[in-house]
Coordinates of C-alpha atoms and ligand atoms in Angstrom, one line a residue:
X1 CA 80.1 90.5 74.2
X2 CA 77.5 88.5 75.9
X3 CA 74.0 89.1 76.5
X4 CA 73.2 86.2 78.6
X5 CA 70.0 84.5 78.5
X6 CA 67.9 84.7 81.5
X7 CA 70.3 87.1 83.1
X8 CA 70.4 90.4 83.9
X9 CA 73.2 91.6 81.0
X10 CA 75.4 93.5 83.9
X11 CA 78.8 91.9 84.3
X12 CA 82.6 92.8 85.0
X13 CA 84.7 91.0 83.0
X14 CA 88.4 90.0 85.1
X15 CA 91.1 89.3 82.4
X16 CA 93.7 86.9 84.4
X17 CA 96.1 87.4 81.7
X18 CA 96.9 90.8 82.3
X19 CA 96.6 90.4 85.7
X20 CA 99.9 88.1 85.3
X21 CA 101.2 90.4 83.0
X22 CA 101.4 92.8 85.7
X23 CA 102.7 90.8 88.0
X24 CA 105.8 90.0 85.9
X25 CA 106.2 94.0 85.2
X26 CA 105.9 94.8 88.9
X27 CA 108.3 91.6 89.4
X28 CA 111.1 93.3 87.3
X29 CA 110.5 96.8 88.7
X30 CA 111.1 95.2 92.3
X31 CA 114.8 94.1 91.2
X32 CA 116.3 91.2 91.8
X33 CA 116.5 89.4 94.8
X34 CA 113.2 91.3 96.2
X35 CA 110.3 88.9 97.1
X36 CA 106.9 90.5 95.9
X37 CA 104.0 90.2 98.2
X38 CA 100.7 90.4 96.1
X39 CA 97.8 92.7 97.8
X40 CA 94.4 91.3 97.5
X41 CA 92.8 92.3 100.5
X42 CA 89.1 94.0 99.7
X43 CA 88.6 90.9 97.6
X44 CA 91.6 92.3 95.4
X45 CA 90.2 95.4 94.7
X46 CA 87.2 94.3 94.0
X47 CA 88.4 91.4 91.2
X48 CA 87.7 88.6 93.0
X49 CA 90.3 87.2 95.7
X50 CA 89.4 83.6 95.2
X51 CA 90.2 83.7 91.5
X52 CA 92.8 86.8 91.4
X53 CA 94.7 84.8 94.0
X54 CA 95.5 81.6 92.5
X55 CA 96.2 83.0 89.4
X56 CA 99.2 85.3 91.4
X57 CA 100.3 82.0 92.9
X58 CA 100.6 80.2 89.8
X59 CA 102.7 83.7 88.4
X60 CA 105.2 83.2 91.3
X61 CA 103.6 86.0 94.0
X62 CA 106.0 84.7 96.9
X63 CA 103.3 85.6 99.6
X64 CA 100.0 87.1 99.9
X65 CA 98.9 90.4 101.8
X66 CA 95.1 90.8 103.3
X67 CA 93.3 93.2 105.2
X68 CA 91.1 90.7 107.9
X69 CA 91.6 87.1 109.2
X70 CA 88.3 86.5 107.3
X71 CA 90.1 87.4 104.0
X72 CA 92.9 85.2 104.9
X73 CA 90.3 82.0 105.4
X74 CA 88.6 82.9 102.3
X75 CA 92.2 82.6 99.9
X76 CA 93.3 79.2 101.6
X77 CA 89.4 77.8 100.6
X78 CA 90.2 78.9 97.2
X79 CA 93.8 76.7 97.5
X80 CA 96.5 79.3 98.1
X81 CA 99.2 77.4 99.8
X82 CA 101.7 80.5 100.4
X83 CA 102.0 82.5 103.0
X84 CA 99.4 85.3 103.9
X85 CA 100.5 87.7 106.2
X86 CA 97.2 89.4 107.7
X87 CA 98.0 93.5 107.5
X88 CA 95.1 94.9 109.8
X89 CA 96.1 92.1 112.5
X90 CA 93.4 90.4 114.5
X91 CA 90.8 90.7 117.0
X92 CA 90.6 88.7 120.3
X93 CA 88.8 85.4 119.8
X94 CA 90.3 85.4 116.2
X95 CA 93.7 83.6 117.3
X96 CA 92.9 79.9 117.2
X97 CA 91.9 80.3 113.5
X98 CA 94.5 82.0 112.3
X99 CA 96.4 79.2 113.9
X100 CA 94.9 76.5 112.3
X101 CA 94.8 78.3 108.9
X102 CA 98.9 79.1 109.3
X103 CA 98.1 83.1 108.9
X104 CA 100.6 85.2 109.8
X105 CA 99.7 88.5 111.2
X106 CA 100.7 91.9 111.2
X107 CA 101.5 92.9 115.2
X108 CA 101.0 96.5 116.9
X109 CA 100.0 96.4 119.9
X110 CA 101.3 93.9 122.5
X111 CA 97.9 92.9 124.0
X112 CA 97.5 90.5 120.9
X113 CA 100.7 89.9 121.0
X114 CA 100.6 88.7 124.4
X115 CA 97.4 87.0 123.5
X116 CA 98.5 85.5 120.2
X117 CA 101.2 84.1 122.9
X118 CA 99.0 82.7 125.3
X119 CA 97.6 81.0 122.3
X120 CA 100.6 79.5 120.6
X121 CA 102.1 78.2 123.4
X122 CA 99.2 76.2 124.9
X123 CA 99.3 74.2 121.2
X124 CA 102.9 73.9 121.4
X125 CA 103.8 75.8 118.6
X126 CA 105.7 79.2 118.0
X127 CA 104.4 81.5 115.8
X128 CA 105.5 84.2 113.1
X129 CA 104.7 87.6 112.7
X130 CA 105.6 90.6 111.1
X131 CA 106.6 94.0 113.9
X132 CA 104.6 97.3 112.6
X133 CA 106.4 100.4 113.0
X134 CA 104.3 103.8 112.5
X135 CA 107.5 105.5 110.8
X136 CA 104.9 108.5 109.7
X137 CA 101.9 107.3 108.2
X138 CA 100.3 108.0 111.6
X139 CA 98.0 105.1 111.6
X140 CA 99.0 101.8 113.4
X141 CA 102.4 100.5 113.8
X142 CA 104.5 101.0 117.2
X143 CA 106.1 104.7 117.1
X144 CA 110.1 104.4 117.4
X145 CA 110.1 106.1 120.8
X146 CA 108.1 103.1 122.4
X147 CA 110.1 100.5 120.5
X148 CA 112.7 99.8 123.5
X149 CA 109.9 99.0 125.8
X150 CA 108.2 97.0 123.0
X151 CA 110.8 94.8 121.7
X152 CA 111.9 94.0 125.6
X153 CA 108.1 93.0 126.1
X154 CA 108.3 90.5 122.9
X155 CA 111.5 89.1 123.7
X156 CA 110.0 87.5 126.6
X157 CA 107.0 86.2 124.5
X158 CA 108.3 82.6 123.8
X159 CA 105.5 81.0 121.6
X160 CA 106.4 83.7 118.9
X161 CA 108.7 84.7 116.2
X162 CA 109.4 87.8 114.7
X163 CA 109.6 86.8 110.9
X164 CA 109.4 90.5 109.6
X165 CA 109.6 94.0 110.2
X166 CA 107.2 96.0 108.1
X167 CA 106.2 99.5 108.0
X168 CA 104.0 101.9 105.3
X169 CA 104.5 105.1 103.3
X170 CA 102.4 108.3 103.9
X171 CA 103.1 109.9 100.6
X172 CA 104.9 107.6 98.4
X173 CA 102.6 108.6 95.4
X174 CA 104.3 112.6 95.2
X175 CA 108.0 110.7 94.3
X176 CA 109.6 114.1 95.2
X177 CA 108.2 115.1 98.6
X178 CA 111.2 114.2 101.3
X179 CA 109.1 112.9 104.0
X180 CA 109.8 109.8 102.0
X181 CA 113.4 109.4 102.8
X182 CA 112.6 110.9 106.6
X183 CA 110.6 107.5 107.1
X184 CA 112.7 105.1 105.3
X185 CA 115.8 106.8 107.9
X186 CA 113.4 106.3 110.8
X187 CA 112.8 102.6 109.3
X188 CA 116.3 101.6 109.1
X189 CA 117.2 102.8 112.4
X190 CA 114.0 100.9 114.2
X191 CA 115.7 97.8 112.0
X192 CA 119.1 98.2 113.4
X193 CA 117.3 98.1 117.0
X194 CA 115.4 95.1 116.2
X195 CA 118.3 92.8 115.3
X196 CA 120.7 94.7 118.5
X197 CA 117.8 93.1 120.6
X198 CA 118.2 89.5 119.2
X199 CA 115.5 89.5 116.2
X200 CA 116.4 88.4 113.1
X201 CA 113.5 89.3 111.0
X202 CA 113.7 87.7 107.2
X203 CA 111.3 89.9 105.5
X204 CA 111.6 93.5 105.7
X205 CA 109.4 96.0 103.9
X206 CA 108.5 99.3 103.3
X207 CA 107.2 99.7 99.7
X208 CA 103.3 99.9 98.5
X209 CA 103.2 100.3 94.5
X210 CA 103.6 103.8 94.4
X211 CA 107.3 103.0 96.0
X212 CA 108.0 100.7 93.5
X213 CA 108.0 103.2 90.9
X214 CA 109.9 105.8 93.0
X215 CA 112.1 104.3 95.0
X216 CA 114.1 101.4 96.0
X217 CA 115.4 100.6 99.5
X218 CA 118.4 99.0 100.2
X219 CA 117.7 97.5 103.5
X220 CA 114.2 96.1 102.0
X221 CA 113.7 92.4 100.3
X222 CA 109.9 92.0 100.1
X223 CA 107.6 94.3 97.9
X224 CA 103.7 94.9 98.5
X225 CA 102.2 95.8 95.4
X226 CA 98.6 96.2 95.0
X227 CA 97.4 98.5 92.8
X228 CA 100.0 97.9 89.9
X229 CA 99.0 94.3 89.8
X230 CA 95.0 95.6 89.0
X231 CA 96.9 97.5 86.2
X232 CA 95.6 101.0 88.1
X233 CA 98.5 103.8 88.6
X234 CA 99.1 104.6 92.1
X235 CA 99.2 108.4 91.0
X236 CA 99.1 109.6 87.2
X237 CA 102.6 110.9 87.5
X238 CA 103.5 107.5 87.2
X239 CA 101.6 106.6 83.4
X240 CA 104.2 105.7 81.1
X241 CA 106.5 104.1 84.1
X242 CA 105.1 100.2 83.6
X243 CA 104.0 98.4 80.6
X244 CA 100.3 97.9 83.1
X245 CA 97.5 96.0 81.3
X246 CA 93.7 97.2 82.8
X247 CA 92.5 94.0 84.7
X248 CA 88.7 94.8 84.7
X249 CA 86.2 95.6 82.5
X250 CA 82.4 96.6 83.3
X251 CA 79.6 96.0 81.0
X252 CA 76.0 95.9 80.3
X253 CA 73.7 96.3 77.4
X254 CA 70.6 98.3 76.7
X255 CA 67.5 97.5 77.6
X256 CA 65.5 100.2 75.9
X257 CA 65.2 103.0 73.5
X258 CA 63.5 105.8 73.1
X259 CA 63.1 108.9 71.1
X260 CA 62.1 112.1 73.3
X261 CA 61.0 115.6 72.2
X262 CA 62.6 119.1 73.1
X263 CA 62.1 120.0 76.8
X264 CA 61.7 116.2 78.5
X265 CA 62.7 116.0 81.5
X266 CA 64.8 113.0 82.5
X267 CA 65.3 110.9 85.7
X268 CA 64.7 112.0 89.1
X269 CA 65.0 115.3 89.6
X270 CA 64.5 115.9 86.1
X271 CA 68.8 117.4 86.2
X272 CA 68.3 116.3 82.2
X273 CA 66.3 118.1 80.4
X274 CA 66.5 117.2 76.8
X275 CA 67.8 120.5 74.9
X276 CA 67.1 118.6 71.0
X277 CA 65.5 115.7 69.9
X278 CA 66.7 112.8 72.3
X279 CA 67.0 109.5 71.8
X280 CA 67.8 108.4 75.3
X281 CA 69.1 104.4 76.3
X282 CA 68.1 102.9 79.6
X283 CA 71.1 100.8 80.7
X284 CA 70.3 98.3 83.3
X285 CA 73.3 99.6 86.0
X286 CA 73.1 101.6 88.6
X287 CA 74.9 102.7 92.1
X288 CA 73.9 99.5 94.1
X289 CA 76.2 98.2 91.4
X290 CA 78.7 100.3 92.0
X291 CA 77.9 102.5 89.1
X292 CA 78.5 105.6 91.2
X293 CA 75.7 108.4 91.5
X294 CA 78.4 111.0 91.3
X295 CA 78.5 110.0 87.6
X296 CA 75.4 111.6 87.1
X297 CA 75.2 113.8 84.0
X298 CA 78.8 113.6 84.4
X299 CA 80.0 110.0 83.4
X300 CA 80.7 108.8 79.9
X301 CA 80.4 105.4 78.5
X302 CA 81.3 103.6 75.2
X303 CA 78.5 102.0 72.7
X304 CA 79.7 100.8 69.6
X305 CA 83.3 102.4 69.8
X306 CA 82.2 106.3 70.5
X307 CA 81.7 107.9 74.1
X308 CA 78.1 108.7 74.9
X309 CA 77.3 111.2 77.9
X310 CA 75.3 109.7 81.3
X311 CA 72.0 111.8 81.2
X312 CA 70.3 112.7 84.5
X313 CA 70.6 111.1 87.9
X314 CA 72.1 107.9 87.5
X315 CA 69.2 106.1 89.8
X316 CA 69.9 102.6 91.9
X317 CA 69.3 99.7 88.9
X318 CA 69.4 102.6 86.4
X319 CA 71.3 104.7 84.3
X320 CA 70.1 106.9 80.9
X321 CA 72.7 107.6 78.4
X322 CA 72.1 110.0 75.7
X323 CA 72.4 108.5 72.0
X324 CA 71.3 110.3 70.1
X325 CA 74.3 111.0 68.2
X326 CA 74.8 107.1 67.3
X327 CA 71.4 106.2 65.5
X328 CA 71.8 102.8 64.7
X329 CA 71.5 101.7 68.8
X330 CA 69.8 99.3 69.4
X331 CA 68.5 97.1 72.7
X332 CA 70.8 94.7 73.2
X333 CA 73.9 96.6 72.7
X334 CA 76.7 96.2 74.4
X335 CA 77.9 99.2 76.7
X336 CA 81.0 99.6 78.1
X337 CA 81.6 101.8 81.2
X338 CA 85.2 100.8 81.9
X339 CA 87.4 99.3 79.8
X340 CA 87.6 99.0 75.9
X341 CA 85.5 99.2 73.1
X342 CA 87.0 99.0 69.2
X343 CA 90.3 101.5 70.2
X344 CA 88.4 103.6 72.5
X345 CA 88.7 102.8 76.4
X346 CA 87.4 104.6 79.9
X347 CA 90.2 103.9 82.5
X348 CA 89.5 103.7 86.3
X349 CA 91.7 106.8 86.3
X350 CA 89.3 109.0 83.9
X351 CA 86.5 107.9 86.2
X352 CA 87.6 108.6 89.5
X353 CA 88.9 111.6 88.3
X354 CA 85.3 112.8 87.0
X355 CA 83.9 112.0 90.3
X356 CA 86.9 113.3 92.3
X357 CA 88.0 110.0 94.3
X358 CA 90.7 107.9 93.3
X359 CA 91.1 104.3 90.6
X360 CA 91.6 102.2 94.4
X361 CA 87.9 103.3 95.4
X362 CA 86.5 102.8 91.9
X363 CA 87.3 99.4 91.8
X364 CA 85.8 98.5 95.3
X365 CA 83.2 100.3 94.8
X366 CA 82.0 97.9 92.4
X367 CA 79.5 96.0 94.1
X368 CA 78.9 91.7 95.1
X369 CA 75.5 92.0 93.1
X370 CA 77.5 92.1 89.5
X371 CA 79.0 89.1 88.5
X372 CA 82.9 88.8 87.8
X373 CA 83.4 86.9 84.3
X374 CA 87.3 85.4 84.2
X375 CA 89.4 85.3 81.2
X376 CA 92.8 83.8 80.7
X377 CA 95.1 82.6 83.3
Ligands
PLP1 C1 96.9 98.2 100.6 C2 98.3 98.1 101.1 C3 99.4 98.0 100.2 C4 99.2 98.1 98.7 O1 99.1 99.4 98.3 P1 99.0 99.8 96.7 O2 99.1 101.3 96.8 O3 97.8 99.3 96.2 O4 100.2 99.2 96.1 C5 100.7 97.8 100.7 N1 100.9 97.8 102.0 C6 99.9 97.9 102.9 C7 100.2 97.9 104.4 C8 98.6 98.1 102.5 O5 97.6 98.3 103.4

């Protein structure tokens, strides 16, 4: 599209449109009567929390999920008024400004709860949180056997509300595997404890996106989708499911050409060795951008509608792709190495499956250095 002048022509492009497109499909899929809670922690997957953010809020997303207090800062600068309930908690001396900023965290262990308590009441105020029960992902959360004790400990923790009662899915994204229904069961009985103690939690929730597709629980009235909302599938079993739009594009352009005979070697290592007549592009990208080394004479990427192979070692700033096969290409062409390009596209999917990781980590992975162009919204 744009080879801009006096810049290097690396970019991601973050198409807003889609991104509400999503959210209305993952809206619908939730049913009625379900709040959604939009993901953007890890600056929403890598699109850009401070854009990606507002434009959920203005689509309706009811409240916001992050990963760190800082991350919850960062989406009230950018004017999200909603609530933001902070999923990996806090860390002492982090208290008074999620305070000030009205962040609500996520609590599992009753030293910040008692802390968070301390903190409250010496402003005068009470404040919400959500419970997090480890119903079998094994990671944080309160296990159901300690919950007595717990909820005893929090009853006597004035200066704080329990506003929701969340817990997360081990294996959500393999729809048939039962352990699903083993934790939802171990979910609603921790839920029936909660509110025989005296808590009347309002938001209750279980389901990531992969849930969303699979499953629906009763008990539950708030939905935490992330990737869905990116357009990414939480597991290909899942294509066809949702009418998903990709959110992100990555481009460059070439900065050179060259023609190279039989037997040159290519890039460090020389893991290329030209095998015919090469004509070889030099594409200003590399893995400091996220362009992943992995990809080496592995990845694939679009010039003027076709799919062109990575040759060599993709280096830090660098990558060479072989073109031979398209003659007319030129420096200045655009290149596209996710996302669409006159029919043909490279999805997040196809990627991380050439490189054996997953569509979540390709997305991060794309790195601060590369701007993020915005579209629509
Ligand atoms: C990241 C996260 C989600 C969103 O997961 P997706 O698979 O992207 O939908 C939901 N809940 C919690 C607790 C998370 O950490």
């Amino acid at each position: 599209m744009h080879h801009c002048q006096g810049h290097r022509p690396t970019y991601v492009e973050i198409d807003l449109a889609a991104l509400q497109h999503n959210f209305v499909q993952a809206r619908r899929q939730a049913g009625e009567g379900r709040e959604l809670l939009a993901v953007v922690k890890a600056d929403a997957y890598g699109h850009g929390a401070a854009r990606v953010a507002p434009a959920l809020q203005q689509a309706g997303a009811d409240l916001f999920g992050v990963a760190m207090v800082e991350e919850g800062l960062e989406l009230r600068r950018a004017g999200v008024s909603r609530p933001i309930l902070v999923l990996g908690g806090l860390y002492p001396g982090q208290e008074e400004e999620l305070l000030a900023h009205d962040l609500v965290p996520v609590i599992f262990d009753l030293e910040t709860a008692r802390r968070l308590n301390a903190r409250a009441a010496a402003d005068g105020r009470r404040l919400s949180y959500h419970l997090k029960l480890d119903t079998g992902m094994g990671r944080v959360g309160f296990r159901p056997e300690e919950l007595p004790a717990v909820l005893a400990a929090l009853a006597k923790l004035q200066g704080l509300v329990m506003d929701g009662l969340i817990s997360h899915l081990a294996v959500a994204d393999e729809p048939d595997h039962p352990f699903t229904a083993e934790q939802a069961e171990r979910f609603r009985s921790a839920l029936a404890q909660v509110r025989q103690a005296g808590f009347a939690p309002r938001h209750i929730h279980l389901s990531n996106s992969a849930a969303l597709f699979s499953q629906q629980f009763p008990e539950c009235n708030l939905v935490r989708p992330g990737i869905v909302l990116y357009g990414g599938l939480p597991a290909s079993c899942f294509a066809d499911r949702l009418d998903l739009r990709p959110v992100m594009s990555f481009r460059t352009s070439v900065a050179q050409v060259k023609q190279v005979p039989v037997g040159t070697g290519v890039s460090y290592g020389h893991r290329f060795v030209a095998e015919r007549p090469t004509r070889l592009a030099a594409i200003p990208v590399g893995y400091a951008d996220g362009y992943s080394r992995n990809l080496s004479n592995v990845g694939q990427v679009l010039v003027r509608g076709r799919r062109v192979p990575v040759a060599g070692t993709v280096c830090m700033d660098w990558t060479l792709i072989d073109v031979t096969d398209i003659p007319q290409v030129q420096v200045g062409d655009e290149v596209t190495l996710l996302g669409r390009d006159n029919g043909q596209s490279i999805t997040a999917e196809e990627w991380a499956q050439a490189i054996g990781t997953i569509n979540y980590e390709v997305f991060c992975q794309i790195s601060k250095r590369v701007p993020r162009v915005y579209l629509g919204g």
